[in-house]
Structure formats: structure tokens, C-alpha cells
Short mmCIF file of C-alpha atoms in Angstrom, two decimals:
data_model
loop_
_atom_site.label_atom_id
_atom_site.label_comp_id
_atom_site.label_asym_id
_atom_site.label_seq_id
_atom_site.Cartn_x
_atom_site.Cartn_y
_atom_site.Cartn_z
CA MET A 28 173.31 77.81 69.45
CA PRO A 29 170.18 78.33 71.54
CA ASP A 30 169.90 75.92 74.43
CA ASP A 31 166.86 73.78 75.16
CA LEU A 32 165.16 76.40 77.38
CA GLU A 33 165.60 79.13 74.79
CA GLN A 34 164.23 76.83 72.09
CA ARG A 35 161.15 76.02 74.14
CA VAL A 36 160.47 79.71 74.89
CA ILE A 37 160.88 80.62 71.22
CA SER A 38 158.53 77.79 70.23
CA VAL A 39 155.88 78.95 72.71
CA ILE A 40 156.08 82.55 71.47
CA ALA A 41 155.92 81.40 67.84
CA ALA A 42 152.88 79.22 68.49
CA THR A 43 151.05 81.87 70.52
CA GLN A 44 151.74 84.64 68.02
CA HIS A 45 151.21 82.44 64.94
CA ILE A 46 154.58 83.45 63.48
CA PRO A 47 157.43 81.21 62.21
CA ALA A 48 159.91 80.24 64.94
CA ASP A 49 162.84 81.20 62.71
CA THR A 50 161.73 84.87 62.83
CA ILE A 51 162.45 84.89 66.59
CA THR A 52 165.91 84.99 68.16
CA ILE A 53 167.19 85.44 71.71
CA ASP A 54 167.84 89.09 70.84
CA SER A 55 164.32 89.85 69.61
CA THR A 56 162.37 92.48 71.54
CA PHE A 57 158.62 92.28 71.98
CA GLU A 58 158.31 95.56 70.12
CA GLU A 59 160.15 94.09 67.12
CA LEU A 60 157.87 91.06 67.22
CA LYS A 61 154.79 93.35 67.44
CA ILE A 62 153.77 91.82 70.76
CA ASP A 63 151.32 94.19 72.49
CA SER A 64 150.02 94.05 76.08
CA LEU A 65 147.30 91.53 75.28
CA ASP A 66 149.73 89.29 73.37
CA GLY A 67 152.03 89.62 76.36
CA ILE A 68 149.60 88.17 78.86
CA ASN A 69 148.72 85.43 76.38
CA ILE A 70 152.38 84.46 76.06
CA LEU A 71 152.78 84.50 79.84
CA PHE A 72 149.81 82.12 80.12
CA ALA A 73 151.35 79.76 77.54
CA VAL A 74 154.79 79.93 79.19
CA GLU A 75 153.33 79.25 82.66
CA ASN A 76 151.60 76.17 81.23
CA GLU A 77 154.68 74.99 79.30
CA PHE A 78 157.02 75.23 82.29
CA ASN A 79 154.47 74.74 85.08
CA LEU A 80 155.49 78.01 86.70
CA ASN A 81 153.85 80.96 88.39
CA ILE A 82 155.29 84.21 87.03
CA PRO A 83 154.49 87.08 89.42
CA ASP A 84 152.86 90.22 87.95
CA GLU A 85 155.76 92.52 88.93
CA ALA A 86 158.29 90.36 87.08
CA ALA A 87 155.91 89.89 84.15
CA GLN A 88 155.51 93.62 83.63
CA LYS A 89 159.28 94.03 83.21
CA ILE A 90 159.63 91.43 80.45
CA ARG A 91 160.07 93.19 77.12
CA SER A 92 162.31 90.81 75.19
CA VAL A 93 162.92 87.13 74.54
CA ARG A 94 166.16 87.28 76.52
CA GLU A 95 164.41 88.80 79.57
CA MET A 96 161.76 86.08 79.38
CA VAL A 97 164.35 83.28 79.17
CA ASP A 98 166.41 84.75 82.01
CA GLY A 99 163.30 85.18 84.15
CA ILE A 100 162.18 81.60 83.61
CA ARG A 101 165.66 80.24 84.24
CA LYS A 102 165.70 82.10 87.56
CA LEU A 103 162.25 80.80 88.57
CA MET A 104 163.27 77.26 87.76
CA GLU A 105 166.25 77.37 90.13
CA PRO A 106 165.69 75.28 93.25
CA GLY A 107 164.28 77.33 96.14
CA GLU A 108 162.73 80.09 93.96
CA GLU A 109 159.06 80.73 94.67
CA GLY A 110 156.50 83.01 93.11
CA GLN A 111 155.81 86.21 95.02
CA ALA A 112 152.71 86.05 97.20
CA GLY A 113 150.29 88.95 97.48
CA VAL A 114 150.46 91.29 100.45
CA PRO A 115 147.45 91.06 102.77
CA VAL A 116 146.05 94.45 103.81
CA SER A 117 145.19 94.72 107.48
CA ALA A 118 141.52 95.58 107.95
CA MET B 9 107.20 117.53 74.82
CA ALA B 10 110.13 119.84 75.60
CA ASN B 11 113.05 118.46 77.59
CA ARG B 12 112.36 118.39 81.32
CA ARG B 13 114.93 118.90 84.04
CA VAL B 14 115.65 115.67 85.93
CA ALA B 15 116.09 115.40 89.69
CA VAL B 16 117.51 112.59 91.81
CA THR B 17 115.07 112.04 94.66
CA GLY B 18 116.23 108.75 96.16
CA MET B 19 119.43 106.74 96.53
CA GLY B 20 120.29 103.25 97.76
CA VAL B 21 123.68 101.60 98.21
CA ILE B 22 125.03 98.28 99.42
CA SER B 23 128.81 98.03 99.19
CA ALA B 24 132.06 97.18 100.95
CA LEU B 25 131.51 100.37 102.93
CA GLY B 26 128.18 99.33 104.43
CA GLU B 27 124.62 98.24 103.76
CA ASN B 28 123.13 101.66 103.11
CA THR B 29 123.88 105.10 101.68
CA ALA B 30 124.63 106.73 105.02
CA GLU B 31 127.34 104.21 105.86
CA PHE B 32 128.74 104.53 102.32
CA TRP B 33 129.01 108.31 102.48
CA GLN B 34 130.40 108.33 106.03
CA ALA B 35 133.24 106.02 104.98
CA LEU B 36 133.99 108.12 101.90
CA ILE B 37 134.36 111.38 103.81
CA GLU B 38 136.54 109.68 106.41
CA GLY B 39 138.75 108.36 103.62
CA ARG B 40 138.13 104.90 105.04
CA SER B 41 138.80 102.02 102.65
CA GLY B 42 136.63 98.90 102.45
CA ILE B 43 139.50 96.90 100.91
CA ARG B 44 140.24 93.84 103.02
CA PRO B 45 141.55 90.26 102.71
CA ILE B 46 139.11 88.29 100.52
CA GLN B 47 136.83 85.98 102.46
CA ALA B 48 134.58 84.42 99.81
CA VAL B 49 137.26 82.16 98.29
CA ASP B 50 140.59 80.60 99.30
CA ARG B 51 142.83 83.60 98.66
CA THR B 52 146.02 81.56 98.93
CA GLN B 53 145.19 80.37 95.40
CA PHE B 54 145.69 83.86 93.96
CA ARG B 55 148.47 86.34 93.23
CA PHE B 56 146.34 88.98 94.94
CA GLN B 57 144.81 88.82 98.42
CA ASN B 58 142.43 91.70 98.78
CA GLY B 59 139.02 92.83 97.61
CA ALA B 60 136.15 95.15 98.48
CA GLU B 61 133.45 92.67 99.52
CA VAL B 62 130.12 93.48 101.11
CA GLN B 63 130.72 92.51 104.73
CA ASN B 64 128.61 90.00 106.66
CA TYR B 65 125.81 90.03 104.08
CA ASN B 66 122.85 88.03 105.37
CA PRO B 67 120.32 87.31 102.60
CA SER B 68 117.67 86.30 105.14
CA LYS B 69 117.57 89.86 106.38
CA TYR B 70 116.17 90.92 103.00
CA PHE B 71 114.60 87.88 101.30
CA ASP B 72 112.61 84.81 102.29
CA GLU B 73 113.93 81.41 101.28
CA LYS B 74 111.95 81.20 98.08
CA ASP B 75 113.23 84.55 96.85
CA GLN B 76 116.77 83.65 97.86
CA SER B 77 116.55 80.55 95.69
CA LEU B 78 115.54 82.63 92.67
CA LEU B 79 118.02 85.49 93.06
CA ASP B 80 121.78 85.39 92.56
CA ARG B 81 123.77 87.61 94.91
CA PHE B 82 124.14 90.28 92.20
CA ALA B 83 120.35 90.50 91.77
CA GLN B 84 119.85 90.64 95.54
CA PHE B 85 122.19 93.63 95.71
CA ALA B 86 120.17 95.37 92.98
CA VAL B 87 116.92 94.83 94.87
CA VAL B 88 118.32 95.85 98.26
CA ALA B 89 119.65 99.10 96.76
CA ALA B 90 116.38 99.73 94.89
CA ARG B 91 114.36 99.26 98.07
CA GLU B 92 116.42 101.84 99.92
CA ALA B 93 116.18 104.28 97.00
CA VAL B 94 112.42 103.93 96.62
CA HIS B 95 111.87 104.27 100.37
CA ASP B 96 114.22 107.26 100.43
CA ALA B 97 112.29 108.94 97.60
CA ASP B 98 108.98 108.19 99.31
CA VAL B 99 107.50 107.30 95.94
CA GLU B 100 103.71 107.38 95.83
CA TRP B 101 102.87 104.46 93.58
CA THR B 102 99.74 104.93 91.54
CA THR B 103 98.60 102.63 88.74
CA ASP B 104 99.43 105.37 86.27
CA LEU B 105 102.93 105.90 87.70
CA LYS B 106 103.69 102.18 87.56
CA GLU B 107 102.97 102.29 83.83
CA ARG B 108 105.13 105.37 83.37
CA THR B 109 108.17 104.19 85.31
CA ALA B 110 111.32 102.76 83.72
CA ILE B 111 113.80 100.42 85.35
CA VAL B 112 117.24 100.38 83.72
CA THR B 113 119.99 98.48 85.51
CA GLY B 114 123.58 97.73 84.64
CA SER B 115 125.60 94.58 85.25
CA CYS B 116 128.79 93.24 83.74
CA VAL B 117 128.28 89.52 84.19
CA GLY B 118 125.00 89.10 86.03
CA GLY B 119 124.61 85.86 87.93
CA GLN B 120 128.06 84.47 87.23
CA GLN B 121 128.34 83.13 90.80
CA THR B 122 125.39 80.85 90.07
CA GLU B 123 127.00 79.88 86.77
CA ASP B 124 130.25 79.09 88.58
CA GLU B 125 128.39 76.88 91.08
CA GLY B 126 126.73 75.08 88.17
CA PHE B 127 130.09 74.39 86.54
CA VAL B 128 131.51 73.02 89.80
CA SER B 129 128.48 70.74 90.05
CA LEU B 130 128.76 69.43 86.51
CA TYR B 131 132.45 69.37 85.75
CA LYS B 132 134.04 68.90 89.12
CA ASN B 133 131.47 66.90 91.06
CA GLY B 134 130.16 64.98 88.05
CA SER B 135 126.55 65.70 88.85
CA PRO B 136 124.19 65.08 85.93
CA ARG B 137 122.10 68.16 86.73
CA VAL B 138 122.24 71.74 87.95
CA ASN B 139 120.01 73.89 90.14
CA PRO B 140 116.71 74.24 88.21
CA PHE B 141 116.71 77.99 88.83
CA THR B 142 120.13 78.46 87.21
CA ILE B 143 118.78 80.33 84.17
CA PRO B 144 116.71 82.97 86.03
CA ARG B 145 119.60 83.40 88.47
CA ILE B 146 122.24 83.85 85.79
CA MET B 147 120.37 86.23 83.48
CA GLY B 148 121.74 89.77 83.57
CA ASN B 149 118.24 91.22 83.91
CA GLY B 150 117.58 89.28 87.12
CA GLY B 151 117.81 92.40 89.26
CA ALA B 152 115.69 94.59 86.97
CA SER B 153 112.96 91.96 86.65
CA ARG B 154 112.76 91.41 90.39
CA ILE B 155 112.59 95.17 91.05
CA SER B 156 109.73 95.35 88.55
CA VAL B 157 107.86 92.59 90.41
CA GLU B 158 108.57 94.15 93.79
CA PHE B 159 107.07 97.52 92.93
CA GLY B 160 104.59 96.43 90.26
CA VAL B 161 106.36 98.54 87.64
CA VAL B 162 105.07 97.70 84.16
CA GLY B 163 106.93 100.35 82.16
CA PRO B 164 110.15 99.96 80.11
CA THR B 165 112.49 97.64 82.00
CA TYR B 166 115.86 96.35 80.82
CA THR B 167 119.51 95.80 81.65
CA VAL B 168 122.63 97.18 80.01
CA SER B 169 125.93 95.34 79.89
CA THR B 170 129.00 97.37 78.91
CA ALA B 171 131.65 96.11 81.30
CA CYS B 172 132.81 98.81 83.72
CA SER B 173 130.51 101.42 82.12
CA SER B 174 127.28 99.41 82.57
CA ALA B 175 125.81 101.53 85.36
CA ASN B 176 126.68 104.88 83.74
CA HIS B 177 125.10 103.71 80.49
CA ALA B 178 122.02 102.52 82.38
CA ILE B 179 121.65 105.75 84.37
CA GLY B 180 122.21 107.83 81.23
CA GLN B 181 119.51 106.00 79.31
CA ALA B 182 117.06 106.32 82.21
CA PHE B 183 117.91 110.02 82.44
CA TRP B 184 117.06 110.57 78.77
CA MET B 185 113.77 108.68 79.14
CA VAL B 186 112.65 110.93 82.01
CA ARG B 187 113.99 114.08 80.34
CA SER B 188 112.14 113.40 77.10
CA GLY B 189 108.85 112.68 78.81
CA MET B 190 108.79 109.04 77.79
CA VAL B 191 108.45 108.11 81.46
CA ASP B 192 107.75 110.04 84.67
CA LEU B 193 110.02 108.07 87.01
CA ALA B 194 113.06 105.85 86.67
CA LEU B 195 114.80 103.40 88.98
CA THR B 196 118.32 103.03 87.71
CA GLY B 197 121.80 101.96 88.72
CA GLY B 198 123.88 98.82 88.72
CA SER B 199 124.92 95.74 90.67
CA GLU B 200 127.65 93.12 90.59
CA ALA B 201 128.82 90.13 92.66
CA ILE B 202 132.00 88.56 91.39
CA PHE B 203 133.87 86.87 94.21
CA SER B 204 133.93 83.34 92.81
CA MET B 205 137.02 81.28 92.04
CA GLY B 206 136.55 81.16 88.27
CA PHE B 207 135.92 84.85 87.76
CA LEU B 208 138.71 85.91 90.09
CA LYS B 209 141.11 83.59 88.25
CA ALA B 210 140.05 85.24 85.00
CA TRP B 211 140.96 88.63 86.44
CA GLU B 212 144.24 87.27 87.79
CA ALA B 213 145.18 86.21 84.26
CA MET B 214 144.72 89.81 83.04
CA ARG B 215 147.53 90.81 85.40
CA VAL B 216 145.85 94.08 86.37
CA VAL B 217 144.83 93.25 89.94
CA SER B 218 146.91 94.90 92.65
CA PRO B 219 148.71 92.59 95.10
CA ASP B 220 148.21 95.16 97.87
CA THR B 221 145.61 97.90 97.56
CA CYS B 222 144.12 100.35 95.09
CA ARG B 223 146.12 103.58 94.73
CA PRO B 224 144.59 105.56 91.87
CA PHE B 225 146.90 108.18 90.34
CA SER B 226 149.68 107.33 92.80
CA LYS B 227 153.19 106.76 91.42
CA ASP B 228 153.43 103.27 92.90
CA ARG B 229 149.96 102.08 91.91
CA ARG B 230 149.83 98.39 91.06
CA GLY B 231 146.39 97.81 89.64
CA ILE B 232 142.72 97.42 90.49
CA ILE B 233 141.02 95.98 93.51
CA LEU B 234 137.80 94.18 92.65
CA GLY B 235 134.63 95.06 94.52
CA GLU B 236 130.96 94.14 94.65
CA GLY B 237 127.66 95.73 95.57
CA GLY B 238 124.73 97.64 94.17
CA ALA B 239 123.51 101.22 93.95
CA MET B 240 120.25 102.66 92.63
CA LEU B 241 118.87 106.14 92.01
CA VAL B 242 115.31 107.39 91.69
CA LEU B 243 114.99 109.92 88.88
CA GLU B 244 111.95 112.10 88.23
CA PRO B 245 111.13 115.46 86.63
CA LEU B 246 112.45 118.27 88.83
CA GLU B 247 109.15 120.12 88.72
CA ALA B 248 107.17 117.06 89.80
CA ALA B 249 109.67 116.41 92.59
CA ARG B 250 109.28 119.96 93.88
CA ALA B 251 105.50 119.82 93.58
CA ARG B 252 105.28 116.75 95.82
CA GLY B 253 107.86 118.05 98.29
CA ALA B 254 110.41 115.30 97.60
CA THR B 255 113.96 115.59 98.85
CA ILE B 256 116.09 116.61 95.90
CA TYR B 257 119.63 115.27 96.10
CA GLY B 258 120.72 116.92 92.90
CA GLU B 259 120.02 117.25 89.23
CA LEU B 260 121.22 115.01 86.43
CA VAL B 261 122.10 117.37 83.58
CA GLY B 262 124.20 115.55 81.02
CA PHE B 263 125.08 112.15 79.59
CA GLY B 264 127.71 111.40 76.96
CA MET B 265 128.93 108.22 75.34
CA SER B 266 131.63 107.14 72.92
CA SER B 267 133.59 104.17 71.69
CA ASP B 268 137.38 104.21 71.44
CA ALA B 269 137.62 102.01 68.33
CA PHE B 270 141.15 101.40 69.50
CA HIS B 271 141.89 98.26 71.55
CA ILE B 272 139.89 95.66 73.40
CA THR B 273 141.51 96.47 76.76
CA GLN B 274 143.86 99.46 76.44
CA PRO B 275 142.14 102.85 76.85
CA SER B 276 142.38 105.74 74.40
CA PRO B 277 142.50 109.37 75.55
CA ASP B 278 140.57 110.44 72.44
CA GLY B 279 137.61 108.18 73.13
CA ALA B 280 137.36 109.25 76.75
CA ALA B 281 137.65 112.91 75.77
CA ARG B 282 134.87 112.47 73.22
CA ALA B 283 132.54 111.06 75.88
CA MET B 284 133.29 113.88 78.33
CA ARG B 285 132.70 116.52 75.64
CA SER B 286 129.52 114.75 74.64
CA ALA B 287 128.24 114.85 78.22
CA LEU B 288 129.02 118.58 78.49
CA CYS B 289 127.26 119.24 75.19
CA ASP B 290 124.24 117.19 76.27
CA GLY B 291 124.01 119.35 79.37
CA GLY B 292 124.52 122.60 77.50
CA LEU B 293 127.65 123.23 79.56
CA VAL B 294 131.19 124.41 78.95
CA ALA B 295 134.22 122.64 80.43
CA GLU B 296 134.99 125.50 82.83
CA GLN B 297 131.72 124.92 84.68
CA ILE B 298 132.90 121.54 86.05
CA GLY B 299 134.45 121.78 89.51
CA TYR B 300 134.83 118.10 90.48
CA ILE B 301 135.35 114.86 88.57
CA ASN B 302 134.74 111.44 90.10
CA ALA B 303 137.28 109.65 87.94
CA HIS B 304 137.13 106.15 86.52
CA GLY B 305 140.45 105.95 88.36
CA THR B 306 140.94 102.18 88.55
CA GLY B 307 144.51 102.30 89.81
CA THR B 308 146.12 100.69 86.75
CA ALA B 309 149.18 102.26 85.15
CA ALA B 310 147.28 102.57 81.86
CA ASN B 311 143.93 103.97 82.96
CA ASP B 312 145.05 106.66 85.35
CA ALA B 313 147.66 108.15 83.00
CA THR B 314 145.32 107.96 80.00
CA GLU B 315 142.44 109.44 81.97
CA THR B 316 144.68 112.32 83.07
CA ALA B 317 145.63 112.97 79.45
CA SER B 318 142.02 112.86 78.31
CA ILE B 319 140.92 115.26 81.08
CA ARG B 320 143.65 117.68 79.97
CA LYS B 321 142.46 117.34 76.36
CA VAL B 322 138.93 118.38 77.35
CA PHE B 323 139.56 120.89 80.10
CA GLY B 324 142.82 122.50 78.96
CA ALA B 325 144.05 125.14 81.41
CA HIS B 326 140.96 124.57 83.60
CA SER B 327 142.37 121.10 84.43
CA ASP B 328 144.59 122.76 87.02
CA LYS B 329 141.50 124.11 88.78
CA LEU B 330 139.66 120.77 88.84
CA ALA B 331 139.41 118.56 91.89
CA VAL B 332 139.52 114.93 90.78
CA SER B 333 139.22 111.84 92.96
CA SER B 334 138.73 108.12 92.56
CA THR B 335 136.44 106.58 95.16
CA LYS B 336 137.38 103.13 93.79
CA SER B 337 140.23 103.55 96.26
CA MET B 338 137.63 102.87 98.96
CA HIS B 339 134.72 100.89 97.47
CA GLY B 340 136.85 98.96 94.97
CA HIS B 341 136.05 98.41 91.31
CA ALA B 342 132.56 96.97 91.44
CA LEU B 343 132.38 96.65 87.64
CA GLY B 344 128.70 96.90 86.66
CA ALA B 345 127.87 98.70 89.91
CA ALA B 346 130.81 101.13 89.71
CA GLY B 347 129.10 103.99 87.90
CA ALA B 348 126.11 103.84 90.24
CA LEU B 349 128.23 103.89 93.41
CA GLU B 350 130.13 106.81 91.94
CA ALA B 351 126.92 108.66 91.02
CA VAL B 352 125.85 108.51 94.67
CA ALA B 353 129.31 109.71 95.76
CA THR B 354 129.20 112.63 93.29
CA LEU B 355 125.67 113.67 94.24
CA HIS B 356 126.50 113.70 97.94
CA ALA B 357 129.73 115.59 97.25
CA LEU B 358 127.86 118.38 95.49
CA ARG B 359 124.99 118.49 97.96
CA ARG B 360 127.12 118.58 101.07
CA GLY B 361 130.09 120.53 99.73
CA ILE B 362 132.55 117.82 100.78
CA LEU B 363 134.64 116.15 98.07
CA PRO B 364 135.67 112.54 98.81
CA PRO B 365 139.41 111.82 98.61
CA THR B 366 141.54 109.44 96.58
CA ALA B 367 142.57 107.10 99.38
CA ASN B 368 145.83 105.12 99.75
CA TYR B 369 147.72 107.83 97.84
CA MET B 370 151.47 107.68 98.45
CA ALA B 371 153.41 109.71 95.89
CA ALA B 372 152.81 111.95 92.89
CA ASP B 373 153.12 110.55 89.39
CA PRO B 374 154.07 113.20 86.80
CA ALA B 375 151.78 111.42 84.32
CA CYS B 376 148.85 112.04 86.68
CA ASP B 377 149.42 115.71 87.41
CA LEU B 378 145.96 116.66 88.62
CA ASP B 379 144.67 117.67 92.02
CA VAL B 380 143.51 114.22 93.11
CA ILE B 381 142.42 115.16 96.68
CA PRO B 382 144.92 112.80 98.29
CA ASN B 383 143.77 110.86 101.34
CA GLU B 384 141.60 113.49 103.04
CA ALA B 385 138.16 114.71 102.07
CA ARG B 386 137.94 118.40 101.32
CA LYS B 387 135.28 120.97 102.08
CA GLN B 388 134.64 122.65 98.76
CA SER B 389 131.51 124.00 97.20
CA VAL B 390 131.07 122.77 93.64
CA GLU B 391 128.08 123.34 91.37
CA PHE B 392 128.71 120.80 88.58
CA GLY B 393 130.33 117.40 89.00
CA MET B 394 131.27 114.86 86.35
CA SER B 395 131.49 111.07 86.78
CA ASN B 396 133.54 109.00 84.35
CA SER B 397 133.36 105.35 83.36
CA PHE B 398 135.78 104.02 80.75
CA ALA B 399 135.31 100.32 80.10
CA PHE B 400 137.16 97.39 78.55
CA GLY B 401 136.25 97.26 74.91
CA GLY B 402 136.71 101.03 74.76
CA LEU B 403 133.16 101.93 75.78
CA ASN B 404 132.96 105.25 77.58
CA ALA B 405 130.01 106.74 79.47
CA VAL B 406 130.04 110.03 81.36
CA LEU B 407 127.40 111.67 83.58
CA VAL B 408 127.21 115.28 84.75
CA PHE B 409 125.36 116.28 87.93
CA ARG B 410 124.37 119.64 89.34
CA ARG B 411 123.95 120.78 92.91
CA VAL B 412 120.39 121.88 93.66
#
């Protein structure tokens, strides 16, 4: 049975993509769900709002499936985890 | 009237690399980047830290208080660049010439800094009113209109907005107007000023901005670095330029355009190839005549690989003989000003026989297997140079220049 976090992620993806939640499982890949790069950043935006998180770009680019998204969020929600700051370039 | 050859007789630049063309070119040949920690906004609020801002810009050096109140930063950059270009070309303004001059500028988002300030006033500070000059400051044609007033130009004057291709589209249109005999002079280029919280946040959400620097074509590239500035060219018939003894920086020989009809943000190699072929055809050239390409080269994974593929589609085996560089690695991606900055870079490269490098290059990416002039400028004599702009929305505009 999907836990609460998985359910919330699936709901966010379903709402953002305008598809029924029961077509999405923890094993679904973005390719299977026809999520392209623009959909991807839209989902990230919705997920960041839902969970009040900052998902760094590097991590975001690696997310290609529901499972990777859930695992990534779970990790960010652990106490002590922070989003990655940018690297200042010396002048 | 038969098509006339078109010369570039004046150039003006204000950018992260300096307040004039000489400083711009000097930085390019030194491979010196103008990418630095952002100063205009609180950068701790962003996932990225760096940008290519115009340094220590003092409006009072260029405009009195009344003009400053009427001109957004982006329009000021357009005027500053136009002034340098006109002075450089030593234009002799006659009443007749003012009627037969066109001004065509490019800008992505015009006076969005003014718009941002207005929103802060209304929505954050709860003020019931905004600056009464908000409309003239916001409008995308603010630069073009002010240039017209400054020089008394009463000919065709307008602004083009096609995202990152704005300046190339503007310059191309101006080129055709001079070539066809519709006008006898054109002031053309682009300007942009985008370092405001709202607009930067919008870019952050696209997840294409690099957290460190801009490394076009490099294996470890992480995205774009936003820039600002303005650049303008003076175009006139080559024969007229020679007759009056003007300095001729080069010749504009071809302009091509296309639309990808593919995706609102992802590029297509077919669309870009179509625009490059179109520019060659417009100039009556074959692919093998091109020696240098100033690439769109934004530093994103998508653009640089797609641009490489599209160059190979057009140039075939000759691709291995091309020198290709992205000067966005030094002046940043100045959006509506990009094509104009890159036109100046290409013209200087041909004239002086020094090709600017792709800076910040670390390692080769097999998907970008071109000679990208890594890190150091190169002495090389090239007759024809191409400059690419491939914008969001799939709008492509390509210019071809010739050494004179």
C-alpha cells in the first residue's frame, strides 16, 4: 500500500498533468506518463509548494520516475537536510 | 532598385565587459569573463549566484534627471550603445538622411524592471498608485523611440521581440531595408536589463540557470548565466560608406530565419539548420565559405548539443574545419541584446583576424564535437562569419558577415 508521502506525490502529479491518480503508481516512469521537460519543471514547482521544499536543480534533473521523486523528497524532509546553495564565482 | 551591398560603419556596446566597444573586444580576446556575483538583488534568495551585469553603471553620466525618469535601464542601454555607434560612424545628419534612416531594435521584455517596481509598490507596499511614467518606461520600443528623438530620425522605427533572437531579427530586418533601398541608413541592435527579483525568480523556475558559471559546449556545463546590456550597429550602403570615407568594419551579407514548430522551450536541430541554410542562401553563399560561427551557445545541455547537431546537418564534413565559439561564456546571455553583442564580436573577429574563445571550458563533450576555441583567443584569418540565435518558442535568426 502506498504510504502518505507516496499518495501526496501521486496526487500532485495527477493534478498537474490532468490525469487520473489511479493511472500512476510508485513504479511509473516519467516517460511512461508522457511527462516532458516542461511538465517536469511544472511538477517540481507543484511539489515544492505541496511540501514547502527547495529541490536543487542538480537533484531535479536526475528525477525520471515517481519512485525517484518520492525518495528525493523523503531525503530532503529528513532533519538537517538543506537545499544546495549556488557557488559564487570569484571576480 | 537592385540589391545594394551593406556595410557596418559604426558599433556601440555597453555590457558586463565594459561601457564601450573597445573594452568589450579587449575582454573577449583576453578570454576574460564578466560573470560575477549578482549585485542588483539579494542573491541568497536564489539557487544561482552569478550574472553578467553592467558594472558600476551611473545613469547621470549619460542622462539628465528628466530623461532618467522617462527611461528604464534597458532603454538607457539602447541609447548609450546607439550614441557610441553613431559617433563611431561619424554620421552626417541631413534632413534627407533623417527621413531615410530606419531604427530597428530588439528586446525580450523591455522595461520589466519598471514593471517589477510597480508591482512591489502596488502589491507589496499597498500603494494606490504607480510611477506616472510606468507605461513609457515599460514599453518595448522605449529605446527605439528615444534614439529617434535623440537623432531626429523620422524614418521607419520599431522594435522586435522574439526572446533570445530579438536582436538578430532586428538587425536582419534593418539589413534588408538598407539592401533593398528602402532606407539609406539603419541604427539597429538590441538591449536588455533583467536583474530584478521577479524576473530572476522566473528564470530560476525554468531550472536552466547555472549555479556556477557558463561553460558552453563543455561536458560539465550546467546552464545559462543571465546578462544585460545593449549593442547597436550603423548600417549603410557599402558604396555610400566608401564614398564618404567611413570606417568599414565589415559587410552584412546574409540573414535567415525559421521557426522550429516543435516545442515552446526545447530546440530542434531541423529548425536551426533551416535558418542557417536560409542565411547562406540569402547571401548567395555555400556552407564551405563559412570559417567561423559565433554560436548561440547558451551553456545548457539541450542547446549546445542540438546546435552542434544542426551545424553538422548544414556543414557536413566542413564542420570539422569550422571554428565555433560562444562569447556568452564572457558577456552572459543578455537575451534581447545577445545577437547584437555577438554581431559586434563577429565583426571584430573577422576584421582583426582574432577569433574570441569559448571561456570557462573544462572538458570535451562527445555531443559537442566541434572546434570550440577553448579558453584562448586564436589568430585566424576568416572571410565569412556566421552568428546564430535560437530562441525559446523555436524562433531562429542567423546573420552572416564578411570581412572587408
